[in-house]
Amino acid sequence: MRHRLAIAGLLKGYRKAWARADLMSGATVWALIVPTAMAYASMVGVEPIIGLYTVPLALLGYALFGGLRLLVVGPDAAVAVLAGATVASVAAGATGASVLTLVMLLGLSVGAIYVIFALLRLGWIADLIPDPVLKGLIEGMVWVTVLKELPDMFGFHLAGSPQGFFAKLAAFIQGLPDAHGLTTIVGIGSLAALVLLHRFAHRLPGALIVLAATLVAVMVLGLDEQGVAVMGLAEGGLAGMGPRGGIEFGYIVDLLPGALSIVVMGFTITMAAAKGAAAKSGDHIDPDQELLALGASNLFSGFGGGYPVAGTLSKTAAAIEAGGKTQIGNLLAGALGVLTILFLLPLFASLADAMLAALVVFVLAELSDVGYFRRLWGVHRLEFVIALSAFAGVLLFDVMTGVIIGVLLSLVALVDHIHRPPTAVVGRTPAGAFVDLGEGEEAEEIPGMRIWRQYAPLVFLNARRLADELRALALERPDTNVVLLDGSASSGLDSTATTAFLAARDELAAEGIELWVASVWEASWKRIAAMFEQAGTPIPRRFGSLQEAVEAFEKSGDGGAGDD
């Protein structure tokens, strides 16, 4: 991990020839990130201006500490949804808690966790959520958030306070007759325009174009005076950045579970975007450096009153497509974001809520991948169940419950896999290769010897099974003189498995059968040898390869003679 500001090295080696490309990249990122940052603010549960506060600070934080020249860090749909769910959950149980304060504390908590993880070099946390769980969570969040935005697209409020996805869906359907006509036209029209621009002119900043068009329509046609809800004049400008309503640190404990979930999910999403950025620029990805940079981005955003951020696939792809060379382009986008706050806020007063809702729906529809479940069903049924369970957990309960359900089921599946790992009896082909029987090659077992292989570490979860399978394997053929354990496919063993190995050896010896080992790791062999020495029993014969073991067996005639 670097011990200095990454931006220092960038400025030192910056080339003038890159300036034009970075200018184009910065303008492109700004055109995409401003409208989406405002739209994502509604997912978090705050005013659109908070999204504008988030942008420049997040970009600055990554430019200072990030290790990749083209990665764009900023508002992300999945992270925004999870942040909104976290804040809503804590706010519901904390009377008088300011949502703005909770959002700020959440951003600071996320940033602090990232920095702590960076110092502890925990870059592997991106692997904590397996793909089926992540896909299930994102799909669930997409559906929940789209449903949340639909009433704004149609210009009405849900009757009562329905809790849960299906109750809200029923309330939305019941409320459709009360939809506001002009608002519906603006919402559906904005969504249609976004889809068409994406389909036929994807190089253009579709979100910015539709935003500008709806602004003009509202101002020229006076749609706000005819019942179309608008953003209204945002107060404060740059002076509004920073903590609002005081810092109530007592809520941090309540926010921590959600903050941890955001860190894991955000880092996972960031690593996906980082791979694309690194492939284009040739940079090396240092996960711990990226943790530090994400920590800086979220701390900066949190101190500015913004919401949590992560690396974004869409903006990173846009920066690459625009020909960006370095983080200077992202700093320019941040500077344009500051100018937007200073000079363009009066224009956003006429921005239709229905347009922002349509933008959220469009972005989330792009994020949705229902076909993943179908593909997973055809490949791995258990992982399909895990993904579907995470998805259902979000719909039926909330995001955190979906996370817990998905991760717990994944752990159960992992434990089951280790408990009942794939095993095979090994035979020799006419060409002399040793392969699993049944692989299609004409392999045959060695007369008088049985070779057994397990494709998993030998640990406490499968130690009993190890002993049972070795005994069953030996007794299955009356002519067996030696059982050979092939350790080439196992990554090691623990003390429980070593004890089981000792017991299996004794049981086989009682039947007149020897237990040999081959291709076992040195560290594992030392444990085995130490256990047998402590028990005061002979150490099993060990060979460097199956070939050596079989040759020794065949030379001995009965498997009982020969030296190690």
PDB file of N, CA and C in Angstrom, residues 428-433:
ATOM      1  N   ARG A 428      -5.074 -46.602 -13.161  1.00  0.00           N
ATOM      2  CA  ARG A 428      -3.971 -46.304 -14.069  1.00  0.00           C
ATOM      3  C   ARG A 428      -4.386 -46.617 -15.504  1.00  0.00           C
ATOM      4  N   THR A 429      -4.107 -45.686 -16.411  1.00  0.00           N
ATOM      5  CA  THR A 429      -4.417 -45.885 -17.822  1.00  0.00           C
ATOM      6  C   THR A 429      -3.317 -46.719 -18.483  1.00  0.00           C
ATOM      7  N   PRO A 430      -3.593 -47.262 -19.670  1.00  0.00           N
ATOM      8  CA  PRO A 430      -2.542 -48.009 -20.392  1.00  0.00           C
ATOM      9  C   PRO A 430      -1.297 -47.168 -20.645  1.00  0.00           C
ATOM     10  N   ALA A 431      -1.474 -45.835 -20.734  1.00  0.00           N
ATOM     11  CA  ALA A 431      -0.322 -44.953 -20.960  1.00  0.00           C
ATOM     12  C   ALA A 431       0.450 -44.665 -19.679  1.00  0.00           C
ATOM     13  N   GLY A 432      -0.052 -45.143 -18.536  1.00  0.00           N
ATOM     14  CA  GLY A 432       0.650 -44.954 -17.270  1.00  0.00           C
ATOM     15  C   GLY A 432       0.189 -43.756 -16.461  1.00  0.00           C
ATOM     16  N   ALA A 433      -0.863 -43.057 -16.899  1.00  0.00           N
ATOM     17  CA  ALA A 433      -1.381 -41.904 -16.153  1.00  0.00           C
ATOM     18  C   ALA A 433      -2.357 -42.383 -15.079  1.00  0.00           C
TER      19      ALA A 433
END
